[in-house]
Amino acid sequence: MKAAPLEGKTVIDLTSALAGPYATFLLSGLGARVIKVENPERQGDSSRNNSPYVTAEGLSVRRSAPEDMSVSMLLRGRGKESITLNLKRPESRQILVDLIREADVLVENYSSGVTARLGIDYESLRRENPRLVYTSISGFGAGADNQDRKAMDTIVQALSGVMMTAGEPGDPPVRFGLPVGDLVAPLFAVIGTLGALLHAEETGEGQHVDVSMLGALTSLVACEPFDALETVGLPLRTGAYVPRLAPFGTFHTRDGWFAICAPTDQFAAGVLRAIGRDDLLGAEDFSTRDARVANAERLHGLIAGWAAEQSLSQALEALNREQVPSAEVRSTAEAVRDPSVHERGEVVPLHHPQHGHFEGLYGSGVPIRFSHSRTTTDVPAAHLGQHTEAVLQSLGYSAEQITGLRAAGVL
Amino acid sequence: MKAAPLEGKTVIDLTSALAGPYATFLLSGLGARVIKVENPERQGDSSRNNSPYVTAEGLSVRRSAPEDMSVSMLLRGRGKESITLNLKRPESRQILVDLIREADVLVENYSSGVTARLGIDYESLRRENPRLVYTSISGFGAGADNQDRKAMDTIVQALSGVMMTAGEPGDPPVRFGLPVGDLVAPLFAVIGTLGALLHAEETGEGQHVDVSMLGALTSLVACEPFDALETVGLPLRTGAYVPRLAPFGTFHTRDGWFAICAPTDQFAAGVLRAIGRDDLLGAEDFSTRDARVANAERLHGLIAGWAAEQSLSQALEALNREQVPSAEVRSTAEAVRDPSVHERGEVVPLHHPQHGHFEGLYGSGVPIRFSHSRTTTDVPAAHLGQHTEAVLQSLGYSAEQITGLRAAGVL
């Protein structure tokens, strides 16, 4: 049996919603034990109350039985133990301290300033475990002075510039359905956490790792020199086509869309052959990159006219025959059912802890294949507080103490 | 002086274009020594020949002097040493083996199958250094049988479903200008590399880490249960607004766009006050979430009508006063100049090694703040082969040997 990269590591998970829970899902997938701490007052992580739910009869807008579980939680809660703990109650502090003394990592995504008010910020907790890696994901960074500014995905998308990278000049901003504002920050948070764990292995010293949703997404936007390109006359928003790489873009057939990426002379010649225009193969207008850029509109028009007469499979067959880089544009429903992606565990079926799997229920895996390490994403999400007693007993709390804490509203 | 998380680690970088070089840029930013191996035959990494260039006079579409450097290389080459080595020549193998014997990590993003043809795949190289972490980034996964299928960003976007998460039902696919197909895979590759380094620290055993561009992006798409939402009647493509969260979306003022995310009763009431419609505060049509969803079109129409009469700053001031989560939609040019993002090092100025910085030249930082570790992104990119002699001499090659290898076309 292979070991997992984070085997033996324990993560205390104080996150909710999407960005934080996705980070701790990945840490669990890499082999860490993740103990998710949820607030008993508000029915735990808000994701538990996101419609739709998986019920005994399948998907439903409403919950009908206590064991029904939201698809969000089914997805993000995998591989985590769940305990309840009301961090606003003073009695909770000793329990949290007991937890982190045995832990390697804590991850939180409270709004900036909340952990300090609760007395559980990094400076307060590091005394209890100097090796602890304490990872914060927030909208604008730990200690940002705009605490009141709520960082939801669409707010972060708006501020990052990403909405203005799609569409055509003058178009409205383009909101991505894929919540990139929520999903990029946790990837950097995991990178930071693993970096800090390596540092801790060598020095015995833990630290605070602080990732901002806005900063993470803006840094990704800054990976491409959009500014510099616009300055020299290569505009960013060019819609379905990219004239500077012509032939390049998405085209419509009788029954679906496909994409072509054929910026080189060789690929462009393949496109002309595929669309039955061998007569243009030597033509001055299309034989060099500069010529194709100058005549991009005509070239894209030729392809669009051809595509409109084809079925999608005919078009792809013709392009493949000429070895033109091309692919069908798939819906999310098609994409998450790709057998090769399933085989690699990049997308996996989801299982409700009692009701099992229903067709249509898929979720992210860990899209990393290790030759000598194991990843795991098949432990179903826990119900709220399912592991409270087991975890507290392992910390030395007696059954009577646990009953008392529960009655007092601490658990 | 703080230590960097990857201080003392050496990375051999066999990558080119965007996905691979971004991964090794992040490893360098986390403190690793990165030795970039470039092919002398083809003027090195293709990114060196991407227009525009930074010249002594500033940005230019064309290169005019040998020291001019592409913005792409200025961005992605930071913090790396460059050596030339022609891996198709048999004499190169001993040099590569000498390099990896001293290294901790190798990263490559050749098309699937190429490393085996060159005799430098993981199985061939692990014998020379069993601790080596060997990370591959490819279009469809190492060993995928569709070697001939070129994986460019737009192809990966098309297949992943992400193009169908923006826009409205029936709209054409929406290509993102931000190359998410290229940029998500390297984040998982870095996570996999760090996980494998932790494994190696504990066991002394290296391994192969295999990340696919399609799998990485599809796994991110599968983080949201789009399928399940559509099944219960919550469609994915809803354009500028999200009716199920109303009021929620982007709106146009006289001089710009803003986003509102106000799905709760409290935020929705704030929106009504901000747009001067206190008279609707108790109205049955808007006071509950279900009512707002049913009357979303009217509610969004009211906001759009109000916004059209405002300046952007007036609109944001009114919304902020009522504590409504909202933000201006920024261009990429505005976003990468955000002072708070610069202060946190999430975006940083770029410097040409000879010509220095020009206004407008910004690039990604490492968007992770460590309390006790250092990150570095300020070492300018190297010219092709700038470190060939220094690196080979440190491996024990004499000046004569180096001259000979260079004359023979190996370097």
XYZ file of N, CA and C in Angstrom, chain B residues 51-183:
399
model
N 6.413 38.302 -29.671
C 6.285 39.761 -29.644
C 5.248 40.114 -28.579
N 5.298 41.256 -27.874
C 6.272 42.334 -28.021
C 7.546 42.126 -27.196
N 8.539 42.980 -27.507
C 9.850 42.933 -26.854
C 10.088 44.199 -26.046
N 10.934 44.078 -25.020
C 11.403 45.259 -24.306
C 12.770 45.619 -24.873
N 12.848 46.822 -25.406
C 14.095 47.311 -26.004
C 14.584 48.503 -25.182
N 15.720 49.050 -25.569
C 16.251 50.208 -24.832
C 15.272 51.376 -24.870
N 14.438 51.439 -25.923
C 13.475 52.538 -26.065
C 12.107 52.203 -25.496
N 11.944 51.022 -24.934
C 10.639 50.627 -24.415
C 10.059 49.500 -25.246
N 8.732 49.354 -25.204
C 8.072 48.240 -25.884
C 8.133 48.386 -27.390
N 8.287 47.256 -28.068
C 8.313 47.286 -29.521
C 7.821 45.952 -30.074
N 7.156 46.007 -31.228
C 6.695 44.770 -31.859
C 7.883 43.937 -32.328
N 8.961 44.638 -32.723
C 10.127 43.907 -33.228
C 11.356 44.104 -32.333
N 12.231 43.128 -32.398
C 13.486 43.128 -31.670
C 14.500 43.911 -32.496
N 15.333 44.756 -31.849
C 16.314 45.483 -32.646
C 17.744 45.280 -32.164
N 17.941 44.682 -31.003
C 19.301 44.448 -30.500
C 19.320 43.111 -29.775
N 20.511 42.488 -29.715
C 20.568 41.137 -29.123
C 20.056 41.088 -27.687
N 20.219 42.194 -26.930
C 19.805 42.127 -25.533
C 18.316 42.400 -25.336
N 17.589 42.755 -26.402
C 16.142 42.922 -26.281
C 15.523 41.583 -25.870
N 14.467 41.667 -25.080
C 13.887 40.425 -24.554
C 12.364 40.493 -24.634
N 11.723 39.394 -24.953
C 10.263 39.380 -25.023
C 9.674 39.600 -23.626
N 8.498 40.238 -23.609
C 7.819 40.434 -22.325
C 7.481 39.083 -21.705
N 7.099 38.122 -22.540
C 6.791 36.775 -22.018
C 7.971 36.206 -21.236
N 9.180 36.306 -21.819
C 10.349 35.761 -21.134
C 10.702 36.588 -19.899
N 10.562 37.905 -20.012
C 10.810 38.791 -18.864
C 9.965 38.368 -17.667
N 8.729 37.939 -17.975
C 7.769 37.553 -16.941
C 8.071 36.148 -16.408
N 8.169 35.189 -17.328
C 8.215 33.778 -16.922
C 9.619 33.311 -16.619
N 10.622 34.063 -17.073
C 12.004 33.630 -16.880
C 12.617 34.121 -15.577
N 11.847 34.939 -14.830
C 12.433 35.521 -13.615
C 12.966 34.460 -12.652
N 14.124 34.766 -12.058
C 14.672 33.912 -11.016
C 15.273 32.608 -11.514
N 15.483 32.486 -12.817
C 16.015 31.228 -13.356
C 17.372 31.461 -14.003
N 18.281 30.501 -13.851
C 19.516 30.496 -14.621
C 19.216 29.817 -15.957
N 19.886 30.254 -17.014
C 19.657 29.636 -18.327
C 20.915 28.959 -18.833
N 20.778 27.680 -19.195
C 21.881 27.003 -19.886
C 21.340 26.410 -21.185
N 22.212 26.312 -22.184
C 21.811 25.651 -23.422
C 22.255 24.191 -23.397
N 21.423 23.336 -23.953
C 21.755 21.913 -24.027
C 20.830 21.290 -25.070
N 21.435 20.680 -26.074
C 20.642 20.063 -27.138
C 20.371 18.605 -26.782
N 19.175 18.339 -26.297
C 18.861 17.012 -25.764
C 18.748 15.956 -26.846
N 18.760 16.378 -28.110
C 18.742 15.376 -29.185
C 20.132 14.821 -29.447
N 21.153 15.467 -28.913
C 22.523 14.995 -29.131
C 22.908 14.020 -28.026
N 23.479 12.860 -28.382
C 23.808 11.865 -27.347
C 24.751 12.414 -26.274
N 25.643 13.358 -26.651
C 26.589 13.900 -25.663
C 25.870 14.653 -24.540
N 24.607 15.024 -24.781
C 23.906 15.831 -23.765
C 23.518 14.991 -22.551
N 23.402 13.668 -22.765
C 22.842 12.853 -21.700
C 23.684 12.892 -20.413
N 25.015 12.812 -20.580
C 25.853 12.813 -19.380
C 25.715 14.133 -18.618
N 25.589 15.212 -19.384
C 25.438 16.523 -18.723
C 24.117 16.579 -17.966
N 23.037 16.076 -18.597
C 21.746 16.075 -17.904
C 21.811 15.199 -16.652
N 22.481 14.058 -16.773
C 22.616 13.175 -15.606
C 23.408 13.869 -14.498
N 24.482 14.575 -14.877
C 25.246 15.330 -13.874
C 24.344 16.363 -13.184
N 23.482 16.995 -13.978
C 22.580 18.000 -13.410
C 21.595 17.360 -12.431
N 20.954 16.285 -12.837
C 19.903 15.751 -11.967
C 20.465 15.033 -10.749
N 21.718 14.593 -10.804
C 22.301 13.961 -9.611
C 22.354 14.945 -8.449
N 22.475 16.215 -8.784
C 22.557 17.256 -7.735
C 21.206 17.916 -7.491
N 20.169 17.469 -8.204
C 18.888 18.180 -8.150
C 17.855 17.446 -7.300
N 16.842 18.175 -6.914
C 15.722 17.615 -6.158
C 14.505 17.401 -7.041
N 14.357 18.269 -8.057
C 13.142 18.275 -8.877
C 13.527 18.453 -10.340
N 12.788 17.804 -11.234
C 12.842 18.091 -12.665
C 11.406 18.366 -13.105
N 11.212 19.410 -13.902
C 9.882 19.699 -14.437
C 9.984 19.737 -15.956
N 9.031 19.067 -16.631
C 9.044 19.077 -18.102
C 7.612 19.200 -18.602
N 7.460 19.851 -19.759
C 6.131 19.876 -20.382
C 6.200 19.575 -21.875
N 7.020 18.573 -22.218
C 7.003 18.071 -23.584
C 5.659 17.415 -23.884
N 5.330 17.290 -25.171
C 4.176 16.484 -25.539
C 4.406 15.062 -25.057
N 3.315 14.404 -24.748
C 3.371 13.034 -24.250
C 4.197 12.159 -25.207
N 5.139 11.400 -24.658
C 5.934 10.486 -25.482
C 7.315 11.003 -25.853
N 7.518 12.319 -25.800
C 8.794 12.878 -26.262
C 9.944 12.508 -25.319
N 9.721 12.571 -24.009
C 10.826 12.266 -23.089
C 11.290 10.820 -23.265
N 10.347 9.911 -23.550
C 10.750 8.515 -23.769
C 11.615 8.419 -25.030
N 11.231 9.141 -26.088
C 12.040 9.106 -27.319
C 13.444 9.650 -27.070
N 13.544 10.673 -26.215
C 14.847 11.272 -25.915
C 15.615 10.458 -24.871
N 14.957 9.433 -24.300
C 15.606 8.633 -23.262
C 15.744 9.357 -21.937
N 14.889 10.331 -21.699
C 14.977 11.093 -20.438
C 13.635 11.072 -19.708
N 12.854 10.008 -19.910
C 11.606 9.867 -19.143
C 11.933 9.485 -17.705
N 10.913 9.460 -16.865
C 11.150 9.219 -15.441
C 11.851 7.892 -15.195
N 11.373 6.835 -15.864
C 11.969 5.515 -15.621
C 13.456 5.491 -15.969
N 13.857 6.234 -17.004
C 15.272 6.257 -17.383
C 16.115 7.052 -16.380
N 15.544 8.121 -15.835
C 16.357 9.020 -15.008
C 16.357 8.670 -13.523
N 15.320 7.947 -13.058
C 15.246 7.680 -11.616
C 16.449 6.872 -11.134
N 17.006 6.031 -12.023
C 18.187 5.252 -11.629
C 19.349 6.151 -11.231
N 19.426 7.321 -11.868
C 20.548 8.228 -11.609
C 20.356 9.016 -10.310
N 19.091 9.151 -9.877
C 18.816 9.867 -8.629
C 17.453 9.430 -8.110
N 17.444 8.404 -7.260
C 16.157 7.859 -6.793
C 15.341 8.847 -5.964
N 15.967 9.921 -5.485
C 15.217 10.923 -4.697
C 14.538 11.955 -5.587
N 14.805 11.899 -6.901
C 14.321 12.952 -7.784
C 12.791 12.969 -7.877
N 12.210 14.161 -7.729
C 10.793 14.367 -8.022
C 10.714 14.853 -9.473
N 10.013 14.100 -10.317
C 10.012 14.340 -11.758
C 8.579 14.714 -12.133
N 8.352 15.979 -12.447
C 6.995 16.487 -12.652
C 6.740 16.752 -14.131
N 5.656 16.165 -14.651
C 5.279 16.329 -16.053
C 3.957 17.089 -16.149
N 3.943 18.085 -17.029
C 2.689 18.767 -17.358
C 2.438 18.503 -18.839
N 1.293 17.916 -19.159
C 0.993 17.620 -20.558
C -0.466 17.946 -20.829
N -0.859 17.868 -22.082
C -2.226 18.247 -22.430
C -3.259 17.315 -21.845
N -3.000 15.998 -21.988
C -4.021 15.024 -21.622
C -3.489 13.971 -20.674
N -2.284 14.177 -20.114
C -1.739 13.220 -19.176
C -0.581 12.451 -19.776
N 0.404 12.105 -18.939
C 1.541 11.318 -19.407
C 1.019 9.981 -19.900
N 1.500 9.560 -21.057
C 1.069 8.267 -21.564
C -0.282 8.294 -22.247
N -0.875 9.477 -22.403
C -2.153 9.542 -23.115
C -1.918 9.070 -24.549
N -2.920 8.387 -25.130
C -2.689 7.832 -26.463
C -2.974 8.852 -27.563
N -3.405 10.042 -27.181
C -3.654 11.071 -28.198
C -2.462 12.025 -28.292
N -1.257 11.412 -28.449
C -0.045 12.227 -28.521
C -0.121 13.292 -29.599
N -0.815 12.940 -30.682
C -0.796 13.855 -31.816
C -1.691 15.056 -31.595
N -2.552 14.951 -30.607
C -3.497 16.020 -30.364
C -2.784 17.118 -29.609
N -2.623 18.266 -30.251
C -1.922 19.373 -29.619
C -2.828 19.988 -28.549
N -2.290 20.234 -27.383
C -3.072 20.824 -26.302
C -2.709 22.287 -26.153
N -3.387 23.129 -26.889
C -3.207 24.559 -26.664
C -4.318 25.017 -25.729
N -4.117 26.182 -25.130
C -5.065 26.669 -24.134
C -6.505 26.636 -24.630
N -6.752 27.120 -25.855
C -8.128 27.206 -26.334
C -8.737 25.821 -26.556
N -7.910 24.847 -26.939
C -8.383 23.462 -27.083
C -8.821 22.922 -25.717
N -7.996 23.181 -24.717
C -8.314 22.702 -23.369
C -9.559 23.417 -22.831
N -9.655 24.725 -23.044
C -10.871 25.439 -22.637
C -12.105 24.812 -23.288
N -12.008 24.523 -24.600
C -13.169 23.988 -25.330
C -13.616 22.655 -24.736
N -12.654 21.769 -24.468
C -12.996 20.423 -24.005
C -13.451 20.398 -22.551
N -13.029 21.384 -21.754
C -13.284 21.355 -20.301
C -14.690 21.789 -19.925
N -15.436 22.360 -20.877
C -16.765 22.866 -20.543
C -16.757 24.316 -20.077
N -15.575 24.867 -19.798
C -15.515 26.189 -19.168
C -16.077 27.275 -20.093
N -15.986 27.071 -21.421
C -16.494 28.075 -22.367
C -18.009 28.204 -22.306
N -18.679 27.174 -21.787
C -20.132 27.200 -21.718
C -20.629 27.611 -20.333
N -19.740 28.164 -19.496
C -20.186 28.635 -18.173
C -20.411 30.136 -18.176
N -20.095 30.818 -19.267
C -20.342 32.266 -19.348
C -21.356 32.508 -20.461
N -21.895 33.707 -20.499
C -22.873 34.039 -21.533
C -24.278 33.590 -21.162
N -25.180 33.671 -22.138
C -26.573 33.301 -21.923
C -26.907 32.042 -22.719
N -28.032 31.387 -22.370
C -28.406 30.180 -23.115
C -28.472 30.488 -24.607
N -27.918 29.639 -25.433
C -27.943 29.862 -26.878
C -26.810 30.719 -27.388
N -26.101 31.415 -26.501
C -24.934 32.202 -26.930
C -23.845 31.277 -27.469
N -22.973 31.825 -28.318
C -21.782 31.060 -28.697
C -20.922 30.765 -27.463
N -19.993 29.826 -27.593
C -19.039 29.587 -26.504
C -18.275 30.879 -26.196
N -17.861 31.033 -24.950
C -17.123 32.229 -24.547
C -15.686 31.837 -24.229
N -14.768 32.282 -25.080
C -13.343 32.043 -24.842
C -12.833 33.065 -23.840
N -12.129 32.601 -22.813
C -11.549 33.530 -21.838
C -10.213 34.028 -22.368
N -9.984 35.343 -22.294
C -8.677 35.867 -22.652
C -7.624 35.386 -21.663
N -8.031 35.269 -20.388
C -7.115 34.688 -19.400
C -6.944 33.210 -19.733
N -5.711 32.765 -20.005
C -5.520 31.377 -20.460
C -5.608 30.367 -19.323
N -6.833 30.144 -18.831
C -7.010 29.251 -17.681
C -6.571 27.822 -17.983
N -6.675 27.418 -19.254
C -6.218 26.074 -19.612
C -4.729 25.915 -19.366
N -3.979 26.964 -19.649
C -2.531 26.943 -19.409
C -2.172 27.178 -17.944
N -2.973 27.931 -17.210
C -2.530 28.418 -15.904
C -2.965 27.573 -14.706
